[in-house]
Amino acid sequence: IARTSDLRMVEREVSEWAEERNTEIRELKEREAFRREFIGNVSHELKTPIFNIQGYILTLLDGALDDPKINKKYLNRANRSVDRMIALVQDMDVLNKLESGVMDVRKQQFDVLKTIRDVFEMLEDKAEEKSIKLKLKKDYDRPMKVEGDPHRIEQVLANLVVNAVKYGKEKGYVEVGIFDMDDKFLIEVADNGMGIPETDIPRIFERFYRVDKSRSRDVGGSGLGLAIVKHIVDAHKQTINVRSTSGVGSTFSFTLKKAK
Ligand code: ADP
């Protein structure tokens, strides 16, 4: 009898061990697939600007260099492609650091209302180009003290406001609201722009996911902005949501813990 129960115990241990190995193998395979997809995405993103730059250089070598009017045009275009590559590499760097935990979230108490005003100031010119008005939902008259990493939260707000401008409509608006919810604030970034189709909403926080690829590239997007936003909000153990209607507009909202 003792032998049978011993045998059963061994059997159980072996099957648990096999189960664990299976899980490990599955995780490794997932990671490998993820890595491959990421590299595929990055090379795809870099291909377009690199080929564009080569095209401009070839045109210049082909004679355009001697025409002062045309050579400026092609050099400017090449420069814009370089800008795109720089933005992509910078975003990848931030995301990589966030994901590997090198960039830790340094919690401090700060006034998020001031951060919003700073972000507005930073993006005023960009909004002006499309005659978009950056505004606060109310005349908030006191500081809104929250707990978090001020630089990271500034990045969240900047990415959301940049998107609201990029995908906003000419002469439209971007409105930021702060709502009191017990121990938290809910921060809303709303626009009356092109909106996001319902089927795309669940995927927009994924790396490199875009609703309209050519449009996103035209407006200088890397496809990583919202992945960075989501990562930072998660690292603060807070939540982010989006409501959007195609052709009407989008509202992104995230929570922040109030400072004690
Ligand atoms: P991108 O660099 O392409 O803007 P993001 O990660 O910031 O990348 O956003 C992912 C996609 O989500 C965008 O390509 C765009 O299609 C959509 N999107 C994000 N913000 C908005 C918005 N405010 N209005 C409409 N679409 C948006």
PDB file of C-alpha atoms and ligand atoms in Angstrom:
ATOM      1  CA  ILE A   1       0.000   0.000   0.000  1.00  0.00           C
ATOM      2  CA  ALA A   2       2.834   2.330   0.945  1.00  0.00           C
ATOM      3  CA  ARG A   3       4.418   1.723  -2.431  1.00  0.00           C
ATOM      4  CA  THR A   4       1.262   2.613  -4.355  1.00  0.00           C
ATOM      5  CA  SER A   5       0.865   5.915  -2.555  1.00  0.00           C
ATOM      6  CA  ASP A   6       4.570   6.671  -3.074  1.00  0.00           C
ATOM      7  CA  LEU A   7       4.121   5.985  -6.732  1.00  0.00           C
ATOM      8  CA  ARG A   8       1.125   8.294  -6.899  1.00  0.00           C
ATOM      9  CA  MET A   9       3.093  11.057  -5.249  1.00  0.00           C
ATOM     10  CA  VAL A  10       5.927  10.665  -7.744  1.00  0.00           C
ATOM     11  CA  GLU A  11       3.431  10.642 -10.578  1.00  0.00           C
ATOM     12  CA  ARG A  12       1.874  13.847  -9.302  1.00  0.00           C
ATOM     13  CA  GLU A  13       5.253  15.519  -8.970  1.00  0.00           C
ATOM     14  CA  VAL A  14       6.249  14.507 -12.484  1.00  0.00           C
ATOM     15  CA  SER A  15       3.019  15.813 -13.957  1.00  0.00           C
ATOM     16  CA  GLU A  16       3.355  19.108 -12.047  1.00  0.00           C
ATOM     17  CA  TRP A  17       6.912  19.418 -13.308  1.00  0.00           C
ATOM     18  CA  ALA A  18       5.796  18.767 -16.886  1.00  0.00           C
ATOM     19  CA  GLU A  19       3.017  21.329 -16.517  1.00  0.00           C
ATOM     20  CA  GLU A  20       5.488  23.973 -15.352  1.00  0.00           C
ATOM     21  CA  ARG A  21       7.872  23.247 -18.239  1.00  0.00           C
ATOM     22  CA  ASN A  22       4.982  23.496 -20.678  1.00  0.00           C
ATOM     23  CA  THR A  23       4.055  26.899 -19.313  1.00  0.00           C
ATOM     24  CA  GLU A  24       7.673  28.035 -19.615  1.00  0.00           C
ATOM     25  CA  ILE A  25       7.885  26.853 -23.205  1.00  0.00           C
ATOM     26  CA  ARG A  26       4.629  28.619 -24.051  1.00  0.00           C
ATOM     27  CA  GLU A  27       5.888  31.849 -22.510  1.00  0.00           C
ATOM     28  CA  LEU A  28       9.200  31.614 -24.359  1.00  0.00           C
ATOM     29  CA  LYS A  29       7.377  31.045 -27.642  1.00  0.00           C
ATOM     30  CA  GLU A  30       5.130  34.030 -26.993  1.00  0.00           C
ATOM     31  CA  ARG A  31       8.105  36.219 -26.198  1.00  0.00           C
ATOM     32  CA  GLU A  32       9.885  35.078 -29.342  1.00  0.00           C
ATOM     33  CA  ALA A  33       6.815  35.796 -31.484  1.00  0.00           C
ATOM     34  CA  PHE A  34       6.490  39.204 -29.854  1.00  0.00           C
ATOM     35  CA  ARG A  35      10.169  40.000 -30.491  1.00  0.00           C
ATOM     36  CA  ARG A  36       9.885  38.967 -34.101  1.00  0.00           C
ATOM     37  CA  GLU A  37       6.778  41.069 -34.626  1.00  0.00           C
ATOM     38  CA  PHE A  38       8.435  44.054 -32.970  1.00  0.00           C
ATOM     39  CA  ILE A  39      11.515  43.833 -35.196  1.00  0.00           C
ATOM     40  CA  GLY A  40       9.263  43.416 -38.228  1.00  0.00           C
ATOM     41  CA  ASN A  41       7.332  46.535 -37.257  1.00  0.00           C
ATOM     42  CA  VAL A  42      10.458  48.590 -36.625  1.00  0.00           C
ATOM     43  CA  SER A  43      12.096  47.685 -39.925  1.00  0.00           C
ATOM     44  CA  HIS A  44       8.839  48.414 -41.704  1.00  0.00           C
ATOM     45  CA  GLU A  45       8.574  51.821 -40.039  1.00  0.00           C
ATOM     46  CA  LEU A  46      12.173  52.686 -40.934  1.00  0.00           C
ATOM     47  CA  LYS A  47      11.938  51.467 -44.500  1.00  0.00           C
ATOM     48  CA  THR A  48       9.642  54.237 -45.736  1.00  0.00           C
ATOM     49  CA  PRO A  49      11.691  57.233 -44.575  1.00  0.00           C
ATOM     50  CA  ILE A  50      14.977  55.586 -45.619  1.00  0.00           C
ATOM     51  CA  PHE A  51      13.730  54.876 -49.135  1.00  0.00           C
ATOM     52  CA  ASN A  52      12.283  58.383 -49.308  1.00  0.00           C
ATOM     53  CA  ILE A  53      15.634  59.905 -48.349  1.00  0.00           C
ATOM     54  CA  GLN A  54      17.387  57.774 -50.945  1.00  0.00           C
ATOM     55  CA  GLY A  55      14.879  58.973 -53.529  1.00  0.00           C
ATOM     56  CA  TYR A  56      15.559  62.641 -52.686  1.00  0.00           C
ATOM     57  CA  ILE A  57      19.342  62.094 -52.818  1.00  0.00           C
ATOM     58  CA  LEU A  58      19.105  60.358 -56.183  1.00  0.00           C
ATOM     59  CA  THR A  59      16.964  63.196 -57.537  1.00  0.00           C
ATOM     60  CA  LEU A  60      19.543  65.711 -56.334  1.00  0.00           C
ATOM     61  CA  LEU A  61      22.412  63.728 -57.858  1.00  0.00           C
ATOM     62  CA  ASP A  62      20.441  63.471 -61.051  1.00  0.00           C
ATOM     63  CA  GLY A  63      20.675  67.223 -61.586  1.00  0.00           C
ATOM     64  CA  ALA A  64      18.240  68.791 -59.123  1.00  0.00           C
ATOM     65  CA  LEU A  65      21.231  69.888 -57.045  1.00  0.00           C
ATOM     66  CA  ASP A  66      22.072  72.574 -59.626  1.00  0.00           C
ATOM     67  CA  ASP A  67      18.647  74.168 -59.407  1.00  0.00           C
ATOM     68  CA  PRO A  68      18.564  76.292 -56.241  1.00  0.00           C
ATOM     69  CA  LYS A  69      14.754  76.275 -56.153  1.00  0.00           C
ATOM     70  CA  ILE A  70      14.362  72.521 -56.402  1.00  0.00           C
ATOM     71  CA  ASN A  71      17.328  71.448 -54.288  1.00  0.00           C
ATOM     72  CA  LYS A  72      15.915  73.222 -51.220  1.00  0.00           C
ATOM     73  CA  LYS A  73      12.622  71.411 -51.694  1.00  0.00           C
ATOM     74  CA  TYR A  74      14.250  67.985 -51.739  1.00  0.00           C
ATOM     75  CA  LEU A  75      16.568  68.765 -48.847  1.00  0.00           C
ATOM     76  CA  ASN A  76      13.565  69.882 -46.787  1.00  0.00           C
ATOM     77  CA  ARG A  77      11.733  66.690 -47.606  1.00  0.00           C
ATOM     78  CA  ALA A  78      14.753  64.598 -46.663  1.00  0.00           C
ATOM     79  CA  ASN A  79      14.966  66.507 -43.413  1.00  0.00           C
ATOM     80  CA  ARG A  80      11.331  65.703 -42.610  1.00  0.00           C
ATOM     81  CA  SER A  81      12.017  62.015 -43.178  1.00  0.00           C
ATOM     82  CA  VAL A  82      14.974  62.234 -40.805  1.00  0.00           C
ATOM     83  CA  ASP A  83      12.686  63.910 -38.238  1.00  0.00           C
ATOM     84  CA  ARG A  84      10.339  60.952 -38.510  1.00  0.00           C
ATOM     85  CA  MET A  85      13.115  58.474 -37.909  1.00  0.00           C
ATOM     86  CA  ILE A  86      14.350  60.460 -34.914  1.00  0.00           C
ATOM     87  CA  ALA A  87      10.842  60.534 -33.402  1.00  0.00           C
ATOM     88  CA  LEU A  88      10.489  56.794 -33.897  1.00  0.00           C
ATOM     89  CA  VAL A  89      13.866  55.989 -32.346  1.00  0.00           C
ATOM     90  CA  GLN A  90      13.156  58.291 -29.382  1.00  0.00           C
ATOM     91  CA  ASP A  91       9.754  56.673 -28.758  1.00  0.00           C
ATOM     92  CA  MET A  92      11.243  53.201 -29.005  1.00  0.00           C
ATOM     93  CA  ASP A  93      13.916  54.201 -26.524  1.00  0.00           C
ATOM     94  CA  VAL A  94      11.330  55.474 -24.013  1.00  0.00           C
ATOM     95  CA  LEU A  95       9.152  52.384 -24.407  1.00  0.00           C
ATOM     96  CA  ASN A  96      12.124  50.080 -24.091  1.00  0.00           C
ATOM     97  CA  LYS A  97      13.310  51.777 -20.918  1.00  0.00           C
ATOM     98  CA  LEU A  98       9.829  51.735 -19.430  1.00  0.00           C
ATOM     99  CA  GLU A  99       9.387  48.060 -20.214  1.00  0.00           C
ATOM    100  CA  SER A 100      12.758  46.954 -18.932  1.00  0.00           C
ATOM    101  CA  GLY A 101      12.161  48.855 -15.701  1.00  0.00           C
ATOM    102  CA  VAL A 102      15.264  51.035 -16.173  1.00  0.00           C
ATOM    103  CA  MET A 103      13.052  54.098 -16.111  1.00  0.00           C
ATOM    104  CA  ASP A 104      11.407  53.850 -12.744  1.00  0.00           C
ATOM    105  CA  VAL A 105       8.389  55.862 -11.741  1.00  0.00           C
ATOM    106  CA  ARG A 106       9.473  58.425  -9.181  1.00  0.00           C
ATOM    107  CA  LYS A 107       6.471  59.350  -7.083  1.00  0.00           C
ATOM    108  CA  GLN A 108       6.169  62.923  -5.941  1.00  0.00           C
ATOM    109  CA  GLN A 109       3.380  65.294  -5.089  1.00  0.00           C
ATOM    110  CA  PHE A 110       2.690  67.851  -7.774  1.00  0.00           C
ATOM    111  CA  ASP A 111      -0.017  70.099  -9.190  1.00  0.00           C
ATOM    112  CA  VAL A 112      -1.453  68.410 -12.290  1.00  0.00           C
ATOM    113  CA  LEU A 113      -3.281  71.619 -13.261  1.00  0.00           C
ATOM    114  CA  LYS A 114       0.104  73.284 -13.713  1.00  0.00           C
ATOM    115  CA  THR A 115       1.293  70.312 -15.789  1.00  0.00           C
ATOM    116  CA  ILE A 116      -1.746  70.708 -18.063  1.00  0.00           C
ATOM    117  CA  ARG A 117      -1.036  74.428 -18.478  1.00  0.00           C
ATOM    118  CA  ASP A 118       2.636  73.662 -19.292  1.00  0.00           C
ATOM    119  CA  VAL A 119       1.586  71.099 -21.899  1.00  0.00           C
ATOM    120  CA  PHE A 120      -0.822  73.605 -23.480  1.00  0.00           C
ATOM    121  CA  GLU A 121       1.965  76.160 -23.697  1.00  0.00           C
ATOM    122  CA  MET A 122       4.317  73.617 -25.234  1.00  0.00           C
ATOM    123  CA  LEU A 123       1.779  72.618 -27.905  1.00  0.00           C
ATOM    124  CA  GLU A 124       0.223  76.007 -28.586  1.00  0.00           C
ATOM    125  CA  ASP A 125       2.021  76.492 -31.923  1.00  0.00           C
ATOM    126  CA  LYS A 126       1.139  73.008 -33.141  1.00  0.00           C
ATOM    127  CA  ALA A 127      -2.528  73.629 -32.308  1.00  0.00           C
ATOM    128  CA  GLU A 128      -2.402  77.079 -33.903  1.00  0.00           C
ATOM    129  CA  GLU A 129      -1.339  75.539 -37.240  1.00  0.00           C
ATOM    130  CA  LYS A 130      -4.793  73.905 -37.409  1.00  0.00           C
ATOM    131  CA  SER A 131      -6.558  76.771 -35.619  1.00  0.00           C
ATOM    132  CA  ILE A 132      -7.385  74.370 -32.799  1.00  0.00           C
ATOM    133  CA  LYS A 133      -8.191  75.872 -29.430  1.00  0.00           C
ATOM    134  CA  LEU A 134      -6.579  74.278 -26.372  1.00  0.00           C
ATOM    135  CA  LYS A 135      -8.803  74.900 -23.376  1.00  0.00           C
ATOM    136  CA  LEU A 136      -9.657  73.834 -19.849  1.00  0.00           C
ATOM    137  CA  LYS A 137     -13.172  72.603 -19.151  1.00  0.00           C
ATOM    138  CA  LYS A 138     -13.553  74.991 -16.214  1.00  0.00           C
ATOM    139  CA  ASP A 139     -11.773  77.915 -14.647  1.00  0.00           C
ATOM    140  CA  TYR A 140     -10.045  75.772 -12.060  1.00  0.00           C
ATOM    141  CA  ASP A 141      -8.965  78.155  -9.358  1.00  0.00           C
ATOM    142  CA  ARG A 142      -6.952  75.959  -7.015  1.00  0.00           C
ATOM    143  CA  PRO A 143      -4.026  73.557  -7.418  1.00  0.00           C
ATOM    144  CA  MET A 144      -4.909  69.914  -8.083  1.00  0.00           C
ATOM    145  CA  LYS A 145      -2.337  68.043  -6.070  1.00  0.00           C
ATOM    146  CA  VAL A 146      -1.676  64.493  -7.190  1.00  0.00           C
ATOM    147  CA  GLU A 147       0.827  61.741  -6.499  1.00  0.00           C
ATOM    148  CA  GLY A 148       2.969  60.406  -9.318  1.00  0.00           C
ATOM    149  CA  ASP A 149       5.971  60.998 -11.520  1.00  0.00           C
ATOM    150  CA  PRO A 150       5.541  64.556 -12.822  1.00  0.00           C
ATOM    151  CA  HIS A 151       7.668  64.023 -15.939  1.00  0.00           C
ATOM    152  CA  ARG A 152       5.948  60.820 -16.931  1.00  0.00           C
ATOM    153  CA  ILE A 153       2.491  62.307 -16.355  1.00  0.00           C
ATOM    154  CA  GLU A 154       3.500  65.311 -18.435  1.00  0.00           C
ATOM    155  CA  GLN A 155       4.404  62.856 -21.199  1.00  0.00           C
ATOM    156  CA  VAL A 156       0.988  61.168 -20.902  1.00  0.00           C
ATOM    157  CA  LEU A 157      -0.785  64.524 -21.199  1.00  0.00           C
ATOM    158  CA  ALA A 158       1.478  65.706 -24.019  1.00  0.00           C
ATOM    159  CA  ASN A 159       0.904  62.506 -26.044  1.00  0.00           C
ATOM    160  CA  LEU A 160      -2.873  62.707 -25.562  1.00  0.00           C
ATOM    161  CA  VAL A 161      -3.049  66.404 -26.447  1.00  0.00           C
ATOM    162  CA  VAL A 162      -0.728  65.927 -29.458  1.00  0.00           C
ATOM    163  CA  ASN A 163      -3.023  63.159 -30.730  1.00  0.00           C
ATOM    164  CA  ALA A 164      -6.116  65.267 -30.112  1.00  0.00           C
ATOM    165  CA  VAL A 165      -4.524  67.986 -32.267  1.00  0.00           C
ATOM    166  CA  LYS A 166      -3.181  65.584 -34.934  1.00  0.00           C
ATOM    167  CA  TYR A 167      -6.506  63.820 -35.366  1.00  0.00           C
ATOM    168  CA  GLY A 168      -8.568  66.887 -34.529  1.00  0.00           C
ATOM    169  CA  LYS A 169     -10.429  68.955 -37.061  1.00  0.00           C
ATOM    170  CA  GLU A 170      -9.422  72.384 -38.330  1.00  0.00           C
ATOM    171  CA  LYS A 171     -10.837  75.139 -36.107  1.00  0.00           C
ATOM    172  CA  GLY A 172     -11.791  72.478 -33.578  1.00  0.00           C
ATOM    173  CA  TYR A 173     -10.918  72.249 -29.903  1.00  0.00           C
ATOM    174  CA  VAL A 174      -9.094  70.141 -27.357  1.00  0.00           C
ATOM    175  CA  GLU A 175     -10.638  70.347 -23.925  1.00  0.00           C
ATOM    176  CA  VAL A 176      -9.040  69.035 -20.748  1.00  0.00           C
ATOM    177  CA  GLY A 177     -11.232  68.449 -17.709  1.00  0.00           C
ATOM    178  CA  ILE A 178     -10.392  67.450 -14.139  1.00  0.00           C
ATOM    179  CA  PHE A 179     -13.048  65.570 -12.158  1.00  0.00           C
ATOM    180  CA  ASP A 180     -13.018  64.933  -8.437  1.00  0.00           C
ATOM    181  CA  MET A 181     -13.582  61.269  -7.557  1.00  0.00           C
ATOM    182  CA  ASP A 182     -13.008  60.665  -3.831  1.00  0.00           C
ATOM    183  CA  ASP A 183      -9.340  59.724  -3.496  1.00  0.00           C
ATOM    184  CA  LYS A 184      -8.632  60.243  -7.199  1.00  0.00           C
ATOM    185  CA  PHE A 185      -8.885  62.762  -9.982  1.00  0.00           C
ATOM    186  CA  LEU A 186     -10.144  61.769 -13.399  1.00  0.00           C
ATOM    187  CA  ILE A 187      -8.363  63.676 -16.160  1.00  0.00           C
ATOM    188  CA  GLU A 188     -10.164  63.883 -19.496  1.00  0.00           C
ATOM    189  CA  VAL A 189      -8.698  64.937 -22.836  1.00  0.00           C
ATOM    190  CA  ALA A 190     -11.517  65.484 -25.332  1.00  0.00           C
ATOM    191  CA  ASP A 191     -11.474  66.523 -28.981  1.00  0.00           C
ATOM    192  CA  ASN A 192     -14.092  67.006 -31.681  1.00  0.00           C
ATOM    193  CA  GLY A 193     -11.971  65.435 -34.390  1.00  0.00           C
ATOM    194  CA  MET A 194     -12.192  62.416 -36.661  1.00  0.00           C
ATOM    195  CA  GLY A 195     -12.852  59.891 -33.875  1.00  0.00           C
ATOM    196  CA  ILE A 196     -11.961  56.199 -33.833  1.00  0.00           C
ATOM    197  CA  PRO A 197     -14.093  53.413 -35.365  1.00  0.00           C
ATOM    198  CA  GLU A 198     -15.535  51.108 -32.718  1.00  0.00           C
ATOM    199  CA  THR A 199     -13.692  48.031 -33.988  1.00  0.00           C
ATOM    200  CA  ASP A 200     -10.305  49.755 -33.662  1.00  0.00           C
ATOM    201  CA  ILE A 201     -10.794  51.044 -30.121  1.00  0.00           C
ATOM    202  CA  PRO A 202      -9.671  47.859 -28.317  1.00  0.00           C
ATOM    203  CA  ARG A 203      -6.357  47.874 -30.215  1.00  0.00           C
ATOM    204  CA  ILE A 204      -5.177  51.480 -30.223  1.00  0.00           C
ATOM    205  CA  PHE A 205      -2.942  51.056 -27.161  1.00  0.00           C
ATOM    206  CA  GLU A 206      -0.925  48.346 -28.921  1.00  0.00           C
ATOM    207  CA  ARG A 207       2.512  49.211 -30.229  1.00  0.00           C
ATOM    208  CA  PHE A 208       2.431  50.383 -33.851  1.00  0.00           C
ATOM    209  CA  TYR A 209      -1.336  49.966 -34.123  1.00  0.00           C
ATOM    210  CA  ARG A 210      -2.936  52.687 -36.196  1.00  0.00           C
ATOM    211  CA  VAL A 211      -6.411  53.233 -37.512  1.00  0.00           C
ATOM    212  CA  ASP A 212      -5.205  54.806 -40.714  1.00  0.00           C
ATOM    213  CA  LYS A 213      -1.561  54.109 -41.424  1.00  0.00           C
ATOM    214  CA  SER A 214      -0.952  56.666 -44.133  1.00  0.00           C
ATOM    215  CA  ARG A 215      -2.729  59.407 -42.198  1.00  0.00           C
ATOM    216  CA  SER A 216      -0.788  58.705 -39.026  1.00  0.00           C
ATOM    217  CA  ARG A 217       2.498  58.898 -40.942  1.00  0.00           C
ATOM    218  CA  ASP A 218       1.456  62.092 -42.692  1.00  0.00           C
ATOM    219  CA  VAL A 219       0.962  63.763 -39.333  1.00  0.00           C
ATOM    220  CA  GLY A 220       4.267  62.445 -38.046  1.00  0.00           C
ATOM    221  CA  GLY A 221       3.115  59.580 -35.826  1.00  0.00           C
ATOM    222  CA  SER A 222       5.364  56.724 -34.712  1.00  0.00           C
ATOM    223  CA  GLY A 223       2.454  54.513 -33.663  1.00  0.00           C
ATOM    224  CA  LEU A 224       3.971  54.240 -30.188  1.00  0.00           C
ATOM    225  CA  GLY A 225       2.432  57.260 -28.435  1.00  0.00           C
ATOM    226  CA  LEU A 226      -0.506  55.464 -26.847  1.00  0.00           C
ATOM    227  CA  ALA A 227       1.576  52.388 -25.952  1.00  0.00           C
ATOM    228  CA  ILE A 228       3.817  54.747 -23.955  1.00  0.00           C
ATOM    229  CA  VAL A 229       0.773  56.414 -22.368  1.00  0.00           C
ATOM    230  CA  LYS A 230      -0.723  53.067 -21.321  1.00  0.00           C
ATOM    231  CA  HIS A 231       2.571  51.899 -19.892  1.00  0.00           C
ATOM    232  CA  ILE A 232       2.985  54.986 -17.729  1.00  0.00           C
ATOM    233  CA  VAL A 233      -0.613  54.858 -16.447  1.00  0.00           C
ATOM    234  CA  ASP A 234      -0.203  51.139 -15.621  1.00  0.00           C
ATOM    235  CA  ALA A 235       3.056  51.857 -13.802  1.00  0.00           C
ATOM    236  CA  HIS A 236       1.088  54.293 -11.617  1.00  0.00           C
ATOM    237  CA  LYS A 237      -1.452  51.497 -10.969  1.00  0.00           C
ATOM    238  CA  GLN A 238      -4.128  53.716 -12.504  1.00  0.00           C
ATOM    239  CA  THR A 239      -6.541  53.185 -15.393  1.00  0.00           C
ATOM    240  CA  ILE A 240      -7.093  54.730 -18.808  1.00  0.00           C
ATOM    241  CA  ASN A 241     -10.216  54.611 -20.968  1.00  0.00           C
ATOM    242  CA  VAL A 242     -11.371  55.930 -24.280  1.00  0.00           C
ATOM    243  CA  ARG A 243     -14.769  56.830 -25.641  1.00  0.00           C
ATOM    244  CA  SER A 244     -14.971  57.741 -29.265  1.00  0.00           C
ATOM    245  CA  THR A 245     -17.369  58.091 -32.142  1.00  0.00           C
ATOM    246  CA  SER A 246     -16.191  58.108 -35.732  1.00  0.00           C
ATOM    247  CA  GLY A 247     -16.545  61.568 -37.214  1.00  0.00           C
ATOM    248  CA  VAL A 248     -17.580  63.125 -33.897  1.00  0.00           C
ATOM    249  CA  GLY A 249     -14.562  63.005 -31.605  1.00  0.00           C
ATOM    250  CA  SER A 250     -12.658  61.160 -28.900  1.00  0.00           C
ATOM    251  CA  THR A 251     -12.283  61.431 -25.150  1.00  0.00           C
ATOM    252  CA  PHE A 252      -9.361  59.795 -23.380  1.00  0.00           C
ATOM    253  CA  SER A 253      -9.606  59.686 -19.581  1.00  0.00           C
ATOM    254  CA  PHE A 254      -7.187  58.455 -16.947  1.00  0.00           C
ATOM    255  CA  THR A 255      -7.071  58.512 -13.183  1.00  0.00           C
ATOM    256  CA  LEU A 256      -4.454  59.885 -10.811  1.00  0.00           C
ATOM    257  CA  LYS A 257      -4.194  59.412  -7.074  1.00  0.00           C
ATOM    258  CA  LYS A 258      -4.787  62.574  -5.050  1.00  0.00           C
ATOM    259  CA  ALA A 259      -1.912  63.660  -2.859  1.00  0.00           C
ATOM    260  CA  LYS A 260      -2.645  63.105   0.837  1.00  0.00           C
TER     261      LYS A 260
HETATM  262  P1  ADP B   1       0.364  57.603 -33.763  1.00  0.00           P
HETATM  263  O1  ADP B   1       1.795  57.940 -33.690  1.00  0.00           O
HETATM  264  O2  ADP B   1      -0.022  56.871 -35.005  1.00  0.00           O
HETATM  265  O3  ADP B   1      -0.517  58.786 -33.476  1.00  0.00           O
HETATM  266  P2  ADP B   1      -0.573  56.529 -31.210  1.00  0.00           P
HETATM  267  O4  ADP B   1      -0.131  55.299 -30.485  1.00  0.00           O
HETATM  268  O5  ADP B   1      -0.410  57.817 -30.514  1.00  0.00           O
HETATM  269  O6  ADP B   1       0.174  56.500 -32.604  1.00  0.00           O
HETATM  270  O7  ADP B   1      -2.096  56.342 -31.611  1.00  0.00           O
HETATM  271  C1  ADP B   1      -2.517  55.139 -32.237  1.00  0.00           C
HETATM  272  C2  ADP B   1      -3.654  55.392 -33.226  1.00  0.00           C
HETATM  273  O8  ADP B   1      -4.846  55.748 -32.504  1.00  0.00           O
HETATM  274  C3  ADP B   1      -3.404  56.564 -34.168  1.00  0.00           C
HETATM  275  O9  ADP B   1      -2.698  56.153 -35.318  1.00  0.00           O
HETATM  276  C4  ADP B   1      -4.818  57.015 -34.495  1.00  0.00           C
HETATM  277  O10 ADP B   1      -5.332  56.224 -35.536  1.00  0.00           O
HETATM  278  C5  ADP B   1      -5.612  56.688 -33.228  1.00  0.00           C
HETATM  279  N1  ADP B   1      -5.819  57.877 -32.350  1.00  0.00           N
HETATM  280  C6  ADP B   1      -5.125  58.217 -31.249  1.00  0.00           C
HETATM  281  N2  ADP B   1      -5.606  59.338 -30.690  1.00  0.00           N
HETATM  282  C7  ADP B   1      -6.657  59.724 -31.440  1.00  0.00           C
HETATM  283  C8  ADP B   1      -7.601  60.818 -31.385  1.00  0.00           C
HETATM  284  N3  ADP B   1      -7.560  61.741 -30.419  1.00  0.00           N
HETATM  285  N4  ADP B   1      -8.538  60.870 -32.357  1.00  0.00           N
HETATM  286  C9  ADP B   1      -8.602  59.938 -33.345  1.00  0.00           C
HETATM  287  N5  ADP B   1      -7.754  58.900 -33.453  1.00  0.00           N
HETATM  288  C10 ADP B   1      -6.795  58.779 -32.513  1.00  0.00           C
END
